[in-house]
JSON list of C-alpha atoms in Angstrom, two decimals:
[
{"chain": "A", "resi": 52, "resn": "UNK", "atom": "CA", "xyz": [-6.28, -17.34, 25.63]},
{"chain": "A", "resi": 53, "resn": "UNK", "atom": "CA", "xyz": [-4.85, -14.57, 27.81]},
{"chain": "A", "resi": 54, "resn": "UNK", "atom": "CA", "xyz": [-5.87, -10.90, 27.46]},
{"chain": "A", "resi": 55, "resn": "UNK", "atom": "CA", "xyz": [-2.46, -9.94, 26.14]},
{"chain": "A", "resi": 56, "resn": "UNK", "atom": "CA", "xyz": [-2.53, -12.65, 23.44]},
{"chain": "A", "resi": 57, "resn": "UNK", "atom": "CA", "xyz": [-6.00, -11.54, 22.35]},
{"chain": "A", "resi": 58, "resn": "UNK", "atom": "CA", "xyz": [-4.82, -7.90, 22.17]},
{"chain": "A", "resi": 59, "resn": "UNK", "atom": "CA", "xyz": [-1.84, -8.78, 20.02]},
{"chain": "A", "resi": 60, "resn": "UNK", "atom": "CA", "xyz": [-4.02, -10.97, 17.82]},
{"chain": "A", "resi": 61, "resn": "UNK", "atom": "CA", "xyz": [-6.54, -8.03, 17.34]},
{"chain": "A", "resi": 62, "resn": "UNK", "atom": "CA", "xyz": [-3.61, -5.59, 16.55]},
{"chain": "A", "resi": 63, "resn": "UNK", "atom": "CA", "xyz": [-2.20, -8.00, 13.94]},
{"chain": "A", "resi": 64, "resn": "UNK", "atom": "CA", "xyz": [-5.65, -8.63, 12.31]},
{"chain": "A", "resi": 65, "resn": "UNK", "atom": "CA", "xyz": [-6.28, -4.92, 11.94]},
{"chain": "A", "resi": 66, "resn": "UNK", "atom": "CA", "xyz": [-2.82, -4.27, 10.62]},
{"chain": "A", "resi": 67, "resn": "UNK", "atom": "CA", "xyz": [-3.15, -7.10, 8.09]},
{"chain": "A", "resi": 68, "resn": "UNK", "atom": "CA", "xyz": [-6.31, -5.50, 6.59]},
{"chain": "A", "resi": 69, "resn": "UNK", "atom": "CA", "xyz": [-4.52, -2.26, 6.12]},
{"chain": "A", "resi": 70, "resn": "UNK", "atom": "CA", "xyz": [-1.45, -3.88, 4.53]},
{"chain": "A", "resi": 71, "resn": "UNK", "atom": "CA", "xyz": [-3.61, -5.96, 2.24]},
{"chain": "A", "resi": 72, "resn": "UNK", "atom": "CA", "xyz": [-5.52, -2.84, 1.06]},
{"chain": "A", "resi": 73, "resn": "UNK", "atom": "CA", "xyz": [-2.17, -1.10, 0.46]},
{"chain": "A", "resi": 74, "resn": "UNK", "atom": "CA", "xyz": [-0.91, -4.06, -1.51]},
{"chain": "A", "resi": 75, "resn": "UNK", "atom": "CA", "xyz": [-4.00, -3.91, -3.73]},
{"chain": "A", "resi": 76, "resn": "UNK", "atom": "CA", "xyz": [-3.64, -0.19, -4.19]},
{"chain": "A", "resi": 77, "resn": "UNK", "atom": "CA", "xyz": [0.00, -0.61, -5.08]},
{"chain": "A", "resi": 78, "resn": "UNK", "atom": "CA", "xyz": [-0.77, -3.18, -7.75]},
{"chain": "A", "resi": 79, "resn": "UNK", "atom": "CA", "xyz": [-3.53, -1.03, -9.11]},
{"chain": "A", "resi": 80, "resn": "UNK", "atom": "CA", "xyz": [-1.38, 2.06, -9.24]},
{"chain": "A", "resi": 81, "resn": "UNK", "atom": "CA", "xyz": [1.33, 0.10, -11.07]},
{"chain": "A", "resi": 82, "resn": "UNK", "atom": "CA", "xyz": [-1.07, -1.19, -13.69]},
{"chain": "A", "resi": 83, "resn": "UNK", "atom": "CA", "xyz": [-2.77, 2.17, -14.17]},
{"chain": "A", "resi": 84, "resn": "UNK", "atom": "CA", "xyz": [0.62, 3.91, -14.51]},
{"chain": "A", "resi": 85, "resn": "UNK", "atom": "CA", "xyz": [2.13, 1.45, -16.91]},
{"chain": "A", "resi": 86, "resn": "UNK", "atom": "CA", "xyz": [2.62, 3.43, -20.08]},
{"chain": "A", "resi": 87, "resn": "UNK", "atom": "CA", "xyz": [3.97, 0.42, -21.90]},
{"chain": "A", "resi": 88, "resn": "UNK", "atom": "CA", "xyz": [0.82, -1.64, -21.41]},
{"chain": "A", "resi": 89, "resn": "UNK", "atom": "CA", "xyz": [-1.37, -2.31, -24.49]},
{"chain": "A", "resi": 90, "resn": "UNK", "atom": "CA", "xyz": [-4.40, -0.77, -22.82]},
{"chain": "A", "resi": 91, "resn": "UNK", "atom": "CA", "xyz": [-2.68, 2.41, -21.78]},
{"chain": "A", "resi": 92, "resn": "UNK", "atom": "CA", "xyz": [-2.94, 4.55, -24.92]},
{"chain": "A", "resi": 93, "resn": "UNK", "atom": "CA", "xyz": [-6.53, 3.79, -25.72]},
{"chain": "A", "resi": 94, "resn": "UNK", "atom": "CA", "xyz": [-7.85, 3.45, -22.22]},
{"chain": "A", "resi": 95, "resn": "UNK", "atom": "CA", "xyz": [-5.79, 5.09, -19.44]},
{"chain": "A", "resi": 96, "resn": "UNK", "atom": "CA", "xyz": [-4.43, 8.15, -21.23]},
{"chain": "A", "resi": 97, "resn": "UNK", "atom": "CA", "xyz": [-7.92, 9.25, -22.32]},
{"chain": "A", "resi": 98, "resn": "UNK", "atom": "CA", "xyz": [-9.77, 8.38, -19.14]},
{"chain": "A", "resi": 99, "resn": "UNK", "atom": "CA", "xyz": [-10.41, 10.96, -16.34]},
{"chain": "A", "resi": 100, "resn": "UNK", "atom": "CA", "xyz": [-11.81, 8.12, -14.25]},
{"chain": "A", "resi": 101, "resn": "UNK", "atom": "CA", "xyz": [-8.62, 6.05, -14.33]},
{"chain": "A", "resi": 102, "resn": "UNK", "atom": "CA", "xyz": [-6.35, 9.09, -13.83]},
{"chain": "A", "resi": 103, "resn": "UNK", "atom": "CA", "xyz": [-8.45, 10.23, -10.86]},
{"chain": "A", "resi": 104, "resn": "UNK", "atom": "CA", "xyz": [-8.42, 6.64, -9.46]},
{"chain": "A", "resi": 105, "resn": "UNK", "atom": "CA", "xyz": [-4.65, 6.70, -9.68]},
{"chain": "A", "resi": 106, "resn": "UNK", "atom": "CA", "xyz": [-4.45, 9.94, -7.72]},
{"chain": "A", "resi": 107, "resn": "UNK", "atom": "CA", "xyz": [-6.97, 8.80, -5.13]},
{"chain": "A", "resi": 108, "resn": "UNK", "atom": "CA", "xyz": [-5.16, 5.47, -4.58]},
{"chain": "A", "resi": 109, "resn": "UNK", "atom": "CA", "xyz": [-1.83, 7.22, -4.21]},
{"chain": "A", "resi": 110, "resn": "UNK", "atom": "CA", "xyz": [-3.42, 9.58, -1.65]},
{"chain": "A", "resi": 111, "resn": "UNK", "atom": "CA", "xyz": [-4.98, 6.74, 0.31]},
{"chain": "A", "resi": 112, "resn": "UNK", "atom": "CA", "xyz": [-1.67, 4.78, 0.13]},
{"chain": "A", "resi": 113, "resn": "UNK", "atom": "CA", "xyz": [0.30, 7.71, 1.62]},
{"chain": "A", "resi": 114, "resn": "UNK", "atom": "CA", "xyz": [-2.26, 8.28, 4.31]},
{"chain": "A", "resi": 115, "resn": "UNK", "atom": "CA", "xyz": [-2.33, 4.54, 5.36]},
{"chain": "A", "resi": 116, "resn": "UNK", "atom": "CA", "xyz": [1.44, 4.52, 5.33]},
{"chain": "A", "resi": 117, "resn": "UNK", "atom": "CA", "xyz": [1.49, 7.41, 7.83]},
{"chain": "A", "resi": 118, "resn": "UNK", "atom": "CA", "xyz": [-1.05, 5.64, 9.98]},
{"chain": "A", "resi": 119, "resn": "UNK", "atom": "CA", "xyz": [1.15, 2.58, 10.21]},
{"chain": "A", "resi": 120, "resn": "UNK", "atom": "CA", "xyz": [4.27, 4.60, 10.86]},
{"chain": "A", "resi": 121, "resn": "UNK", "atom": "CA", "xyz": [3.32, 6.77, 13.89]},
{"chain": "A", "resi": 122, "resn": "UNK", "atom": "CA", "xyz": [1.67, 6.28, 17.21]},
{"chain": "A", "resi": 123, "resn": "UNK", "atom": "CA", "xyz": [-1.66, 8.07, 17.78]},
{"chain": "A", "resi": 124, "resn": "UNK", "atom": "CA", "xyz": [-4.35, 7.74, 20.44]},
{"chain": "A", "resi": 125, "resn": "UNK", "atom": "CA", "xyz": [-6.89, 7.61, 17.50]},
{"chain": "A", "resi": 126, "resn": "UNK", "atom": "CA", "xyz": [-4.96, 5.01, 15.62]},
{"chain": "A", "resi": 127, "resn": "UNK", "atom": "CA", "xyz": [-4.99, 1.52, 17.13]},
{"chain": "A", "resi": 128, "resn": "UNK", "atom": "CA", "xyz": [-2.97, -0.17, 14.31]},
{"chain": "A", "resi": 129, "resn": "UNK", "atom": "CA", "xyz": [0.59, 1.05, 13.89]},
{"chain": "A", "resi": 130, "resn": "UNK", "atom": "CA", "xyz": [3.87, -0.75, 14.02]},
{"chain": "A", "resi": 131, "resn": "UNK", "atom": "CA", "xyz": [5.61, 1.24, 16.82]},
{"chain": "A", "resi": 132, "resn": "UNK", "atom": "CA", "xyz": [2.72, 0.49, 19.10]},
{"chain": "A", "resi": 133, "resn": "UNK", "atom": "CA", "xyz": [2.67, -3.21, 18.12]},
{"chain": "A", "resi": 134, "resn": "UNK", "atom": "CA", "xyz": [6.42, -3.60, 18.69]},
{"chain": "A", "resi": 135, "resn": "UNK", "atom": "CA", "xyz": [6.30, -1.75, 22.00]},
{"chain": "A", "resi": 136, "resn": "UNK", "atom": "CA", "xyz": [3.43, -3.95, 23.06]},
{"chain": "A", "resi": 137, "resn": "UNK", "atom": "CA", "xyz": [5.46, -7.07, 22.27]},
{"chain": "A", "resi": 138, "resn": "UNK", "atom": "CA", "xyz": [8.53, -5.79, 24.10]},
{"chain": "A", "resi": 139, "resn": "UNK", "atom": "CA", "xyz": [6.54, -4.85, 27.20]},
{"chain": "A", "resi": 140, "resn": "UNK", "atom": "CA", "xyz": [4.68, -8.09, 27.30]},
{"chain": "A", "resi": 141, "resn": "UNK", "atom": "CA", "xyz": [7.25, -10.61, 25.96]},
{"chain": "A", "resi": 142, "resn": "UNK", "atom": "CA", "xyz": [6.95, -12.80, 29.00]},
{"chain": "A", "resi": 143, "resn": "UNK", "atom": "CA", "xyz": [3.13, -12.87, 28.92]},
{"chain": "A", "resi": 144, "resn": "UNK", "atom": "CA", "xyz": [2.59, -13.56, 25.24]},
{"chain": "A", "resi": 145, "resn": "UNK", "atom": "CA", "xyz": [2.98, -17.17, 24.18]},
{"chain": "A", "resi": 146, "resn": "UNK", "atom": "CA", "xyz": [4.87, -17.11, 20.89]},
{"chain": "A", "resi": 147, "resn": "UNK", "atom": "CA", "xyz": [4.94, -20.30, 18.73]},
{"chain": "A", "resi": 148, "resn": "UNK", "atom": "CA", "xyz": [8.61, -19.50, 18.15]},
{"chain": "A", "resi": 149, "resn": "UNK", "atom": "CA", "xyz": [10.56, -17.60, 20.75]},
{"chain": "A", "resi": 150, "resn": "UNK", "atom": "CA", "xyz": [11.66, -14.08, 19.87]},
{"chain": "A", "resi": 151, "resn": "UNK", "atom": "CA", "xyz": [13.90, -11.74, 21.80]},
{"chain": "A", "resi": 152, "resn": "UNK", "atom": "CA", "xyz": [14.12, -7.97, 22.51]},
{"chain": "A", "resi": 153, "resn": "UNK", "atom": "CA", "xyz": [16.98, -7.92, 20.00]},
{"chain": "A", "resi": 154, "resn": "UNK", "atom": "CA", "xyz": [14.68, -9.36, 17.38]},
{"chain": "A", "resi": 155, "resn": "UNK", "atom": "CA", "xyz": [12.11, -6.65, 17.96]},
{"chain": "A", "resi": 156, "resn": "UNK", "atom": "CA", "xyz": [14.75, -3.96, 17.87]},
{"chain": "A", "resi": 157, "resn": "UNK", "atom": "CA", "xyz": [15.88, -5.32, 14.49]},
{"chain": "A", "resi": 158, "resn": "UNK", "atom": "CA", "xyz": [12.34, -4.99, 13.27]},
{"chain": "A", "resi": 159, "resn": "UNK", "atom": "CA", "xyz": [12.32, -1.37, 14.50]},
{"chain": "A", "resi": 160, "resn": "UNK", "atom": "CA", "xyz": [15.42, -0.68, 12.43]},
{"chain": "A", "resi": 161, "resn": "UNK", "atom": "CA", "xyz": [13.65, -2.19, 9.43]},
{"chain": "A", "resi": 162, "resn": "UNK", "atom": "CA", "xyz": [10.90, 0.39, 9.79]},
{"chain": "A", "resi": 163, "resn": "UNK", "atom": "CA", "xyz": [13.27, 3.32, 9.75]},
{"chain": "A", "resi": 164, "resn": "UNK", "atom": "CA", "xyz": [12.62, 5.68, 6.89]},
{"chain": "A", "resi": 165, "resn": "UNK", "atom": "CA", "xyz": [15.51, 7.70, 5.21]},
{"chain": "A", "resi": 166, "resn": "UNK", "atom": "CA", "xyz": [15.22, 11.36, 6.16]},
{"chain": "A", "resi": 167, "resn": "UNK", "atom": "CA", "xyz": [14.61, 12.68, 2.64]},
{"chain": "A", "resi": 168, "resn": "UNK", "atom": "CA", "xyz": [11.88, 10.18, 1.96]},
{"chain": "A", "resi": 169, "resn": "UNK", "atom": "CA", "xyz": [10.34, 10.69, 5.41]},
{"chain": "A", "resi": 170, "resn": "UNK", "atom": "CA", "xyz": [10.24, 14.46, 4.87]},
{"chain": "A", "resi": 171, "resn": "UNK", "atom": "CA", "xyz": [8.63, 14.10, 1.50]},
{"chain": "A", "resi": 172, "resn": "UNK", "atom": "CA", "xyz": [5.95, 11.77, 2.66]},
{"chain": "A", "resi": 173, "resn": "UNK", "atom": "CA", "xyz": [5.12, 13.97, 5.72]},
{"chain": "A", "resi": 174, "resn": "UNK", "atom": "CA", "xyz": [5.05, 17.06, 3.48]},
{"chain": "A", "resi": 175, "resn": "UNK", "atom": "CA", "xyz": [2.80, 15.34, 0.92]},
{"chain": "A", "resi": 176, "resn": "UNK", "atom": "CA", "xyz": [0.36, 14.25, 3.62]},
{"chain": "A", "resi": 177, "resn": "UNK", "atom": "CA", "xyz": [0.29, 17.46, 5.54]},
{"chain": "A", "resi": 178, "resn": "UNK", "atom": "CA", "xyz": [0.28, 19.94, 2.64]},
{"chain": "A", "resi": 179, "resn": "UNK", "atom": "CA", "xyz": [-1.83, 18.10, 0.08]},
{"chain": "A", "resi": 180, "resn": "UNK", "atom": "CA", "xyz": [-3.84, 15.34, 1.62]},
{"chain": "A", "resi": 181, "resn": "UNK", "atom": "CA", "xyz": [-4.70, 16.09, 5.31]},
{"chain": "A", "resi": 182, "resn": "UNK", "atom": "CA", "xyz": [-4.86, 19.84, 4.71]},
{"chain": "A", "resi": 183, "resn": "UNK", "atom": "CA", "xyz": [-5.09, 22.17, 1.76]},
{"chain": "A", "resi": 184, "resn": "UNK", "atom": "CA", "xyz": [-2.46, 24.82, 2.42]},
{"chain": "A", "resi": 185, "resn": "UNK", "atom": "CA", "xyz": [-2.04, 27.97, 0.34]},
{"chain": "A", "resi": 186, "resn": "UNK", "atom": "CA", "xyz": [1.60, 27.18, -0.29]},
{"chain": "A", "resi": 187, "resn": "UNK", "atom": "CA", "xyz": [1.12, 23.55, -1.15]},
{"chain": "A", "resi": 188, "resn": "UNK", "atom": "CA", "xyz": [2.60, 24.05, -4.66]},
{"chain": "A", "resi": 189, "resn": "UNK", "atom": "CA", "xyz": [5.61, 26.09, -3.50]},
{"chain": "A", "resi": 190, "resn": "UNK", "atom": "CA", "xyz": [7.80, 23.16, -2.59]},
{"chain": "A", "resi": 191, "resn": "UNK", "atom": "CA", "xyz": [9.34, 20.12, -4.21]},
{"chain": "A", "resi": 192, "resn": "UNK", "atom": "CA", "xyz": [8.50, 16.50, -3.28]},
{"chain": "A", "resi": 193, "resn": "UNK", "atom": "CA", "xyz": [11.35, 14.19, -4.17]},
{"chain": "A", "resi": 194, "resn": "UNK", "atom": "CA", "xyz": [9.39, 10.99, -3.92]},
{"chain": "A", "resi": 195, "resn": "UNK", "atom": "CA", "xyz": [9.17, 8.11, -6.38]},
{"chain": "A", "resi": 196, "resn": "UNK", "atom": "CA", "xyz": [6.65, 5.30, -6.48]},
{"chain": "A", "resi": 197, "resn": "UNK", "atom": "CA", "xyz": [9.49, 2.89, -5.87]},
{"chain": "A", "resi": 198, "resn": "UNK", "atom": "CA", "xyz": [10.23, 4.61, -2.53]},
{"chain": "A", "resi": 199, "resn": "UNK", "atom": "CA", "xyz": [6.65, 3.91, -1.39]},
{"chain": "A", "resi": 200, "resn": "UNK", "atom": "CA", "xyz": [6.75, 0.32, -2.54]},
{"chain": "A", "resi": 201, "resn": "UNK", "atom": "CA", "xyz": [10.06, -0.32, -0.73]},
{"chain": "A", "resi": 202, "resn": "UNK", "atom": "CA", "xyz": [8.53, 1.03, 2.52]},
{"chain": "A", "resi": 203, "resn": "UNK", "atom": "CA", "xyz": [5.52, -1.29, 2.13]},
{"chain": "A", "resi": 204, "resn": "UNK", "atom": "CA", "xyz": [7.82, -4.25, 1.57]},
{"chain": "A", "resi": 205, "resn": "UNK", "atom": "CA", "xyz": [9.58, -3.50, 4.83]},
{"chain": "A", "resi": 206, "resn": "UNK", "atom": "CA", "xyz": [6.34, -3.16, 6.66]},
{"chain": "A", "resi": 207, "resn": "UNK", "atom": "CA", "xyz": [5.20, -6.48, 5.25]},
{"chain": "A", "resi": 208, "resn": "UNK", "atom": "CA", "xyz": [8.44, -8.12, 6.35]},
{"chain": "A", "resi": 209, "resn": "UNK", "atom": "CA", "xyz": [7.84, -6.90, 9.92]},
{"chain": "A", "resi": 210, "resn": "UNK", "atom": "CA", "xyz": [4.31, -8.11, 9.85]},
{"chain": "A", "resi": 211, "resn": "UNK", "atom": "CA", "xyz": [5.27, -11.56, 8.50]},
{"chain": "A", "resi": 212, "resn": "UNK", "atom": "CA", "xyz": [8.00, -11.86, 11.14]},
{"chain": "A", "resi": 213, "resn": "UNK", "atom": "CA", "xyz": [5.58, -11.21, 13.92]},
{"chain": "A", "resi": 214, "resn": "UNK", "atom": "CA", "xyz": [2.78, -13.44, 12.54]},
{"chain": "A", "resi": 215, "resn": "UNK", "atom": "CA", "xyz": [5.06, -16.36, 11.69]},
{"chain": "A", "resi": 216, "resn": "UNK", "atom": "CA", "xyz": [6.53, -16.37, 15.22]},
{"chain": "A", "resi": 217, "resn": "UNK", "atom": "CA", "xyz": [3.32, -15.59, 17.04]},
{"chain": "A", "resi": 218, "resn": "UNK", "atom": "CA", "xyz": [0.84, -18.04, 15.46]},
{"chain": "A", "resi": 219, "resn": "UNK", "atom": "CA", "xyz": [2.71, -19.73, 12.56]},
{"chain": "A", "resi": 220, "resn": "UNK", "atom": "CA", "xyz": [0.81, -17.69, 9.93]},
{"chain": "A", "resi": 221, "resn": "UNK", "atom": "CA", "xyz": [3.05, -16.72, 7.00]},
{"chain": "A", "resi": 222, "resn": "UNK", "atom": "CA", "xyz": [1.23, -14.28, 4.78]},
{"chain": "A", "resi": 223, "resn": "UNK", "atom": "CA", "xyz": [2.14, -13.91, 1.11]},
{"chain": "A", "resi": 224, "resn": "UNK", "atom": "CA", "xyz": [0.44, -10.65, 0.17]},
{"chain": "A", "resi": 225, "resn": "UNK", "atom": "CA", "xyz": [1.14, -10.74, -3.58]},
{"chain": "A", "resi": 226, "resn": "UNK", "atom": "CA", "xyz": [-1.04, -13.83, -4.01]},
{"chain": "A", "resi": 227, "resn": "UNK", "atom": "CA", "xyz": [-4.04, -11.93, -2.61]},
{"chain": "A", "resi": 228, "resn": "UNK", "atom": "CA", "xyz": [-4.21, -9.74, -5.71]},
{"chain": "A", "resi": 229, "resn": "UNK", "atom": "CA", "xyz": [-5.33, -10.92, -9.15]},
{"chain": "A", "resi": 230, "resn": "UNK", "atom": "CA", "xyz": [-4.88, -7.81, -11.22]},
{"chain": "A", "resi": 231, "resn": "UNK", "atom": "CA", "xyz": [-7.17, -5.15, -12.52]},
{"chain": "A", "resi": 232, "resn": "UNK", "atom": "CA", "xyz": [-9.38, -7.11, -14.92]},
{"chain": "A", "resi": 233, "resn": "UNK", "atom": "CA", "xyz": [-11.34, -3.96, -15.92]},
{"chain": "A", "resi": 234, "resn": "UNK", "atom": "CA", "xyz": [-8.22, -2.59, -17.55]},
{"chain": "A", "resi": 235, "resn": "UNK", "atom": "CA", "xyz": [-7.67, -5.56, -19.81]},
{"chain": "A", "resi": 236, "resn": "UNK", "atom": "CA", "xyz": [-11.38, -5.87, -20.66]},
{"chain": "A", "resi": 237, "resn": "UNK", "atom": "CA", "xyz": [-11.72, -2.12, -21.44]},
{"chain": "A", "resi": 238, "resn": "UNK", "atom": "CA", "xyz": [-8.50, -2.22, -23.46]},
{"chain": "A", "resi": 239, "resn": "UNK", "atom": "CA", "xyz": [-9.93, -5.08, -25.53]},
{"chain": "A", "resi": 240, "resn": "UNK", "atom": "CA", "xyz": [-13.24, -3.19, -25.91]},
{"chain": "A", "resi": 241, "resn": "UNK", "atom": "CA", "xyz": [-11.50, -0.02, -27.13]},
{"chain": "A", "resi": 242, "resn": "UNK", "atom": "CA", "xyz": [-9.35, -2.00, -29.58]},
{"chain": "A", "resi": 243, "resn": "UNK", "atom": "CA", "xyz": [-12.49, -3.77, -30.99]},
{"chain": "A", "resi": 244, "resn": "UNK", "atom": "CA", "xyz": [-14.30, -0.49, -31.27]},
{"chain": "A", "resi": 245, "resn": "UNK", "atom": "CA", "xyz": [-11.29, 1.06, -33.09]},
{"chain": "A", "resi": 246, "resn": "UNK", "atom": "CA", "xyz": [-11.15, -1.93, -35.52]},
{"chain": "A", "resi": 247, "resn": "UNK", "atom": "CA", "xyz": [-14.90, -1.61, -36.24]},
{"chain": "A", "resi": 248, "resn": "UNK", "atom": "CA", "xyz": [-14.62, 2.15, -36.81]},
{"chain": "A", "resi": 249, "resn": "UNK", "atom": "CA", "xyz": [-11.68, 1.75, -39.17]},
{"chain": "A", "resi": 250, "resn": "UNK", "atom": "CA", "xyz": [-13.59, -0.92, -41.04]},
{"chain": "A", "resi": 251, "resn": "UNK", "atom": "CA", "xyz": [-16.66, 1.30, -41.43]},
{"chain": "A", "resi": 252, "resn": "UNK", "atom": "CA", "xyz": [-14.57, 4.21, -42.54]},
{"chain": "A", "resi": 253, "resn": "UNK", "atom": "CA", "xyz": [-12.85, 2.02, -45.14]},
{"chain": "A", "resi": 254, "resn": "UNK", "atom": "CA", "xyz": [-16.20, 0.53, -46.13]},
{"chain": "A", "resi": 255, "resn": "UNK", "atom": "CA", "xyz": [-14.94, -3.01, -45.57]},
{"chain": "A", "resi": 256, "resn": "UNK", "atom": "CA", "xyz": [-17.54, -5.78, -45.51]},
{"chain": "A", "resi": 257, "resn": "UNK", "atom": "CA", "xyz": [-15.49, -8.16, -43.38]},
{"chain": "A", "resi": 258, "resn": "UNK", "atom": "CA", "xyz": [-13.24, -7.43, -40.28]}
]
């Protein structure tokens, strides 16, 4: 294994771990935010813990998204760096399936973020998460969860393209996540507790 191949392998492995964590956070945020779920009214809406978890996961998701989006000397895992590394060393890296500079440029285009969404993400990160500015509440952030999920999907597509052509690995991130079991269990517990309390209040002998 040449040094360039090992370097790319390390970059992809590190990026995979970040993407996998982001996918898990996304799925957790979706479940915690689902107001139509049976467990929401009795468990989520009354729980400071789950509401705080939702905020923390959203914060971590945005921070990781920024890390993957921009080059930084302190950040070894980001897509611009990986794609540039592939372009600069295309002749030295043995891909299982040949790719071209045009292919890599197409992946770069897939990573492009619409200006409005880009500005909102940067503002959210800079004003609320990385720093605590005095004027952090004096601006609007036009950002929906779906905007974040779409960016993650594009990043996963780029990663899958690179891995499938580099070493024949085709990652399916959705299968790595099995849901938030604690939500269903806590929802069942709260429902059972409510039934028992109603039974006691009505002095019923059998539930």
